[in-house]
Short mmCIF file of C-alpha atoms in Angstrom, two decimals:
data_model
loop_
_atom_site.label_atom_id
_atom_site.label_comp_id
_atom_site.label_asym_id
_atom_site.label_seq_id
_atom_site.Cartn_x
_atom_site.Cartn_y
_atom_site.Cartn_z
CA MET A 1 -28.80 -23.53 -8.47
CA THR A 2 -25.32 -23.16 -6.94
CA GLU A 3 -22.62 -25.00 -8.88
CA PRO A 4 -20.55 -27.63 -7.04
CA TYR A 5 -16.84 -26.94 -6.63
CA ARG A 6 -13.74 -28.73 -5.39
CA LEU A 7 -13.84 -30.08 -1.86
CA SER A 8 -10.29 -28.83 -1.19
CA LYS A 9 -11.35 -25.28 -2.10
CA ARG A 10 -14.39 -25.54 0.18
CA MET A 11 -12.23 -26.77 3.08
CA SER A 12 -9.89 -23.81 2.61
CA GLU A 13 -12.86 -21.41 2.52
CA LEU A 14 -14.16 -22.88 5.78
CA GLY A 15 -10.76 -22.22 7.40
CA LEU A 16 -10.17 -25.92 8.09
CA CYS A 17 -6.79 -26.05 6.33
CA SER A 18 -4.94 -25.05 3.17
CA ARG A 19 -5.86 -26.63 -0.19
CA ARG A 20 -2.63 -28.63 -0.17
CA GLU A 21 -3.43 -29.99 3.30
CA ALA A 22 -7.01 -30.72 2.19
CA ASP A 23 -5.79 -32.93 -0.68
CA GLU A 24 -3.48 -34.75 1.74
CA TRP A 25 -6.31 -35.36 4.22
CA ILE A 26 -8.75 -36.48 1.52
CA ALA A 27 -6.19 -39.01 0.22
CA ARG A 28 -5.79 -40.37 3.78
CA GLY A 29 -9.56 -40.74 4.26
CA TRP A 30 -9.73 -38.09 6.98
CA VAL A 31 -12.52 -36.01 5.42
CA ARG A 32 -16.28 -36.58 5.54
CA VAL A 33 -19.01 -34.93 3.50
CA ASP A 34 -22.47 -35.23 5.04
CA GLY A 35 -21.03 -37.90 7.35
CA LYS A 36 -19.54 -40.09 4.59
CA VAL A 37 -15.78 -40.52 4.10
CA VAL A 38 -14.53 -39.02 0.82
CA SER A 39 -11.11 -40.19 -0.37
CA GLU A 40 -11.13 -39.28 -4.06
CA LEU A 41 -9.12 -36.18 -5.01
CA GLY A 42 -11.03 -33.69 -7.15
CA THR A 43 -14.38 -34.52 -5.49
CA LYS A 44 -16.86 -31.64 -5.82
CA VAL A 45 -19.36 -30.47 -3.21
CA LEU A 46 -22.16 -27.96 -2.82
CA PRO A 47 -21.84 -25.13 -0.25
CA SER A 48 -24.87 -26.56 1.56
CA GLN A 49 -23.13 -29.89 2.25
CA ARG A 50 -21.54 -30.45 5.67
CA VAL A 51 -17.78 -30.98 5.68
CA SER A 52 -16.00 -32.42 8.72
CA VAL A 53 -12.54 -33.85 9.44
CA GLU A 54 -11.40 -36.80 11.51
CA ARG A 55 -9.55 -36.41 14.80
CA GLN A 56 -6.26 -37.52 13.20
CA ALA A 57 -6.28 -34.42 10.98
CA ALA A 58 -6.79 -32.06 13.91
CA ALA A 59 -4.08 -33.87 15.90
CA GLU A 60 -1.58 -33.60 13.05
CA GLN A 61 -2.44 -29.93 12.51
CA SER A 62 -1.85 -29.14 16.19
CA LYS A 63 1.76 -30.33 15.81
CA ARG A 64 2.46 -27.83 13.05
CA VAL A 65 4.58 -24.88 14.09
CA THR A 66 4.70 -21.21 13.18
CA ILE A 67 8.03 -19.46 13.60
CA LEU A 68 8.78 -15.73 13.85
CA ILE A 69 12.22 -14.69 12.67
CA ASN A 70 14.01 -11.34 12.64
CA LYS A 71 15.37 -11.56 9.10
CA PRO A 72 18.73 -9.87 8.45
CA VAL A 73 19.80 -8.25 5.17
CA GLY A 74 21.17 -10.72 2.61
CA TYR A 75 18.65 -13.53 3.15
CA VAL A 76 15.74 -14.23 0.82
CA SER A 77 12.32 -15.09 2.23
CA GLY A 78 11.58 -18.19 0.17
CA GLN A 79 13.65 -20.56 -1.98
CA ALA A 80 17.41 -20.04 -2.26
CA GLU A 81 18.24 -17.90 -5.30
CA ASP A 82 21.31 -16.38 -6.97
CA GLY A 83 23.61 -17.78 -4.31
CA TYR A 84 21.65 -16.19 -1.45
CA LYS A 85 20.49 -18.29 1.48
CA PRO A 86 16.80 -18.61 2.43
CA ALA A 87 15.69 -17.32 5.84
CA VAL A 88 14.76 -20.86 6.90
CA ALA A 89 18.51 -21.65 6.94
CA LEU A 90 18.69 -19.51 10.10
CA VAL A 91 16.29 -21.80 11.98
CA ASN A 92 18.11 -24.27 14.20
CA ALA A 93 18.44 -25.06 17.90
CA ASN A 94 21.35 -22.62 18.37
CA THR A 95 19.62 -19.58 16.84
CA ARG A 96 16.43 -19.90 18.90
CA TRP A 97 15.96 -16.77 21.05
CA SER A 98 16.89 -17.52 24.67
CA ASP A 99 13.83 -15.53 25.84
CA ASP A 100 11.39 -17.72 23.88
CA LYS A 101 8.85 -18.96 26.45
CA ALA A 102 6.93 -21.31 24.13
CA PRO A 103 6.81 -24.86 25.62
CA VAL A 104 7.93 -26.43 22.34
CA GLN A 105 11.13 -28.37 21.77
CA PHE A 106 12.90 -27.74 18.46
CA HIS A 107 13.15 -30.73 16.14
CA PRO A 108 14.47 -30.76 12.54
CA THR A 109 11.15 -32.23 11.32
CA GLN A 110 9.66 -28.78 12.00
CA LEU A 111 11.64 -27.51 8.99
CA ARG A 112 9.60 -29.70 6.64
CA SER A 113 7.04 -27.69 4.66
CA LEU A 114 8.03 -24.56 6.61
CA VAL A 115 7.16 -21.77 4.19
CA PRO A 116 7.08 -17.96 4.37
CA ALA A 117 3.62 -16.43 4.89
CA GLY A 118 4.42 -13.16 3.13
CA ARG A 119 7.78 -11.90 1.95
CA LEU A 120 10.53 -9.46 2.84
CA ASP A 121 12.95 -8.63 0.03
CA ILE A 122 16.65 -9.34 0.36
CA ASP A 123 17.51 -5.74 1.39
CA SER A 124 14.79 -5.54 4.06
CA VAL A 125 14.91 -6.70 7.68
CA GLY A 126 12.50 -7.51 10.47
CA LEU A 127 9.55 -9.75 11.18
CA LEU A 128 9.12 -12.72 8.85
CA VAL A 129 6.61 -15.53 9.50
CA LEU A 130 7.48 -19.10 8.53
CA THR A 131 4.72 -21.65 9.02
CA GLN A 132 3.73 -25.29 8.50
CA ASP A 133 0.09 -24.36 9.10
CA GLY A 134 -1.95 -23.60 5.98
CA ARG A 135 -4.55 -21.72 8.06
CA VAL A 136 -1.92 -19.19 9.15
CA ALA A 137 -0.65 -18.73 5.58
CA LYS A 138 -4.18 -18.16 4.28
CA LYS A 139 -4.90 -15.63 7.03
CA LEU A 140 -1.76 -13.61 6.26
CA ILE A 141 -1.51 -13.80 2.46
CA GLY A 142 -4.97 -14.87 1.28
CA GLU A 143 -6.62 -12.67 -1.35
CA ASP A 144 -9.09 -11.18 1.13
CA THR A 145 -6.68 -10.67 4.04
CA GLU A 146 -7.33 -7.66 6.28
CA ILE A 147 -4.18 -8.14 8.35
CA GLU A 148 -2.11 -4.96 8.73
CA LYS A 149 1.66 -5.00 8.28
CA GLU A 150 3.72 -2.19 9.82
CA TYR A 151 7.12 -0.98 8.63
CA LEU A 152 9.68 1.64 9.69
CA VAL A 153 11.31 3.10 6.58
CA ARG A 154 14.38 5.35 6.53
CA VAL A 155 14.25 7.62 3.48
CA GLN A 156 16.13 10.39 1.71
CA TYR A 157 14.37 13.07 -0.35
CA GLY A 158 15.97 13.71 -3.74
CA LYS A 159 15.02 17.41 -3.93
CA PRO A 160 15.80 20.44 -1.75
CA GLY A 161 13.61 20.85 1.35
CA ARG A 162 11.10 18.37 2.71
CA LEU A 163 8.62 16.08 1.01
CA PRO A 164 5.52 18.19 0.22
CA ASP A 165 2.37 17.37 2.23
CA ALA A 166 0.55 16.63 -1.04
CA ASP A 167 3.02 13.79 -1.77
CA LEU A 168 2.62 12.41 1.75
CA ARG A 169 -1.15 12.33 1.09
CA ARG A 170 -0.48 10.44 -2.17
CA LEU A 171 1.49 7.83 -0.23
CA ASN A 172 -1.55 7.38 2.02
CA HIS A 173 -3.92 7.01 -0.91
CA GLY A 174 -3.73 7.83 -4.58
CA LEU A 175 -0.88 5.80 -6.05
CA SER A 176 -1.17 2.90 -8.50
CA LEU A 177 1.20 0.00 -9.15
CA ASP A 178 1.12 -2.31 -12.16
CA GLY A 179 -1.96 -0.49 -13.47
CA LYS A 180 -3.97 -1.09 -10.30
CA LYS A 181 -4.89 1.41 -7.57
CA LEU A 182 -3.33 0.64 -4.20
CA LEU A 183 -5.49 0.19 -1.12
CA PRO A 184 -5.45 3.09 1.35
CA ALA A 185 -2.35 3.01 3.55
CA LYS A 186 -1.37 4.82 6.75
CA VAL A 187 1.89 6.70 6.21
CA SER A 188 3.27 9.24 8.71
CA TRP A 189 6.59 10.78 9.71
CA GLN A 190 8.27 9.25 12.78
CA ASN A 191 11.20 11.66 12.69
CA GLU A 192 12.88 13.79 10.04
CA ASP A 193 14.19 10.86 7.98
CA GLN A 194 11.90 7.96 8.95
CA LEU A 195 8.36 7.10 7.82
CA ARG A 196 5.94 4.59 9.35
CA PHE A 197 3.97 2.59 6.76
CA ILE A 198 0.93 0.47 7.65
CA LEU A 199 -0.32 -1.59 4.69
CA ARG A 200 -3.03 -4.20 4.09
CA GLU A 201 -1.45 -5.59 0.91
CA GLY A 202 2.01 -6.66 -0.18
CA LYS A 203 2.89 -6.15 -3.80
CA LYS A 204 6.47 -6.84 -4.88
CA ARG A 205 8.82 -4.16 -3.45
CA GLN A 206 5.70 -2.07 -2.84
CA ILE A 207 7.07 0.44 -0.32
CA ARG A 208 10.27 1.06 -2.31
CA ARG A 209 8.26 1.65 -5.48
CA MET A 210 5.75 3.92 -3.70
CA CYS A 211 8.60 6.02 -2.33
CA GLU A 212 10.26 6.30 -5.75
CA MET A 213 7.04 7.77 -7.16
CA VAL A 214 7.27 10.75 -4.82
CA GLY A 215 11.03 11.27 -5.07
CA LEU A 216 12.09 9.36 -1.94
CA LYS A 217 14.96 6.88 -1.84
CA VAL A 218 14.64 4.06 0.70
CA LEU A 219 17.81 3.66 2.78
CA GLY A 220 16.46 1.06 5.19
CA LEU A 221 13.23 -0.92 5.67
CA LYS A 222 12.19 -2.91 8.75
CA ARG A 223 8.92 -4.75 9.35
CA VAL A 224 7.96 -4.41 13.01
CA ARG A 225 4.43 -5.84 13.19
CA ILE A 226 2.03 -8.23 11.43
CA GLY A 227 -1.51 -7.89 12.76
CA ARG A 228 -1.29 -8.05 16.56
CA VAL A 229 2.09 -9.82 16.56
CA LYS A 230 5.10 -7.52 17.07
CA LEU A 231 8.79 -8.04 16.37
CA GLY A 232 9.54 -6.67 19.86
CA ASP A 233 13.02 -7.43 21.22
CA LEU A 234 13.67 -10.48 19.02
CA PRO A 235 17.36 -10.15 18.03
CA THR A 236 18.44 -10.03 14.37
CA GLY A 237 19.03 -13.50 12.93
CA GLN A 238 17.19 -15.25 15.79
CA TRP A 239 13.72 -16.80 15.95
CA ARG A 240 10.96 -17.87 18.31
CA TYR A 241 7.72 -19.85 18.13
CA LEU A 242 4.33 -18.18 17.80
CA ARG A 243 2.70 -18.84 21.18
CA GLU A 244 -0.75 -20.38 21.57
CA ASP A 245 -2.04 -17.18 23.18
CA GLU A 246 -0.90 -15.03 20.22
CA GLN A 247 -3.24 -14.21 17.34
CA PHE A 248 -2.40 -12.28 14.19
#
């Protein structure tokens, strides 16, 4: 017999919301199991039971925004640390891209619970996603995510000549980090000093560490795409809303 497990976990699995949102909705009485309202946190359910949410939950979720920012060097993705500002500090009415066509008006309440869905380290630039929507965060950084992330990486080889083809193949597949084999990547030369990396995972400083293993020093790193959403012409330090017709 299948063991029961937490309702919030089941709601996340079903793609209804994040676990944190699920607990909030349960506490507000917005969740039903087999048609009955459940308002007790920690309630357990079986996979066979039917979970539904009230209209208020869907209405609140539809107000939640997802923001795309072109992060400059010197900003951290998440919480402020070591005197460096978080990328969310760049989000205000004045820094919104003038070409943003989304029919959404900026309001400071949109900064509440706006968290990064994936990270870019302080020395890296490019596309960073900040979202209030737990479904977006789960899609981009959940354990079983299949979303590709594409980077342009300027490198310098520490030995005479060019990087051997065998080491380029190792970058594509064959390296391990933290005692674990990396998933296959797509790594190719764009020009004589720039590589294109396409990854389906995001370990801490992964590209920099991969490059070190084959004798390459990273001079610059820019994320240009997450899934089907591209950085495009978004200027450095500016942001725009994810449009309704865009899907990662």
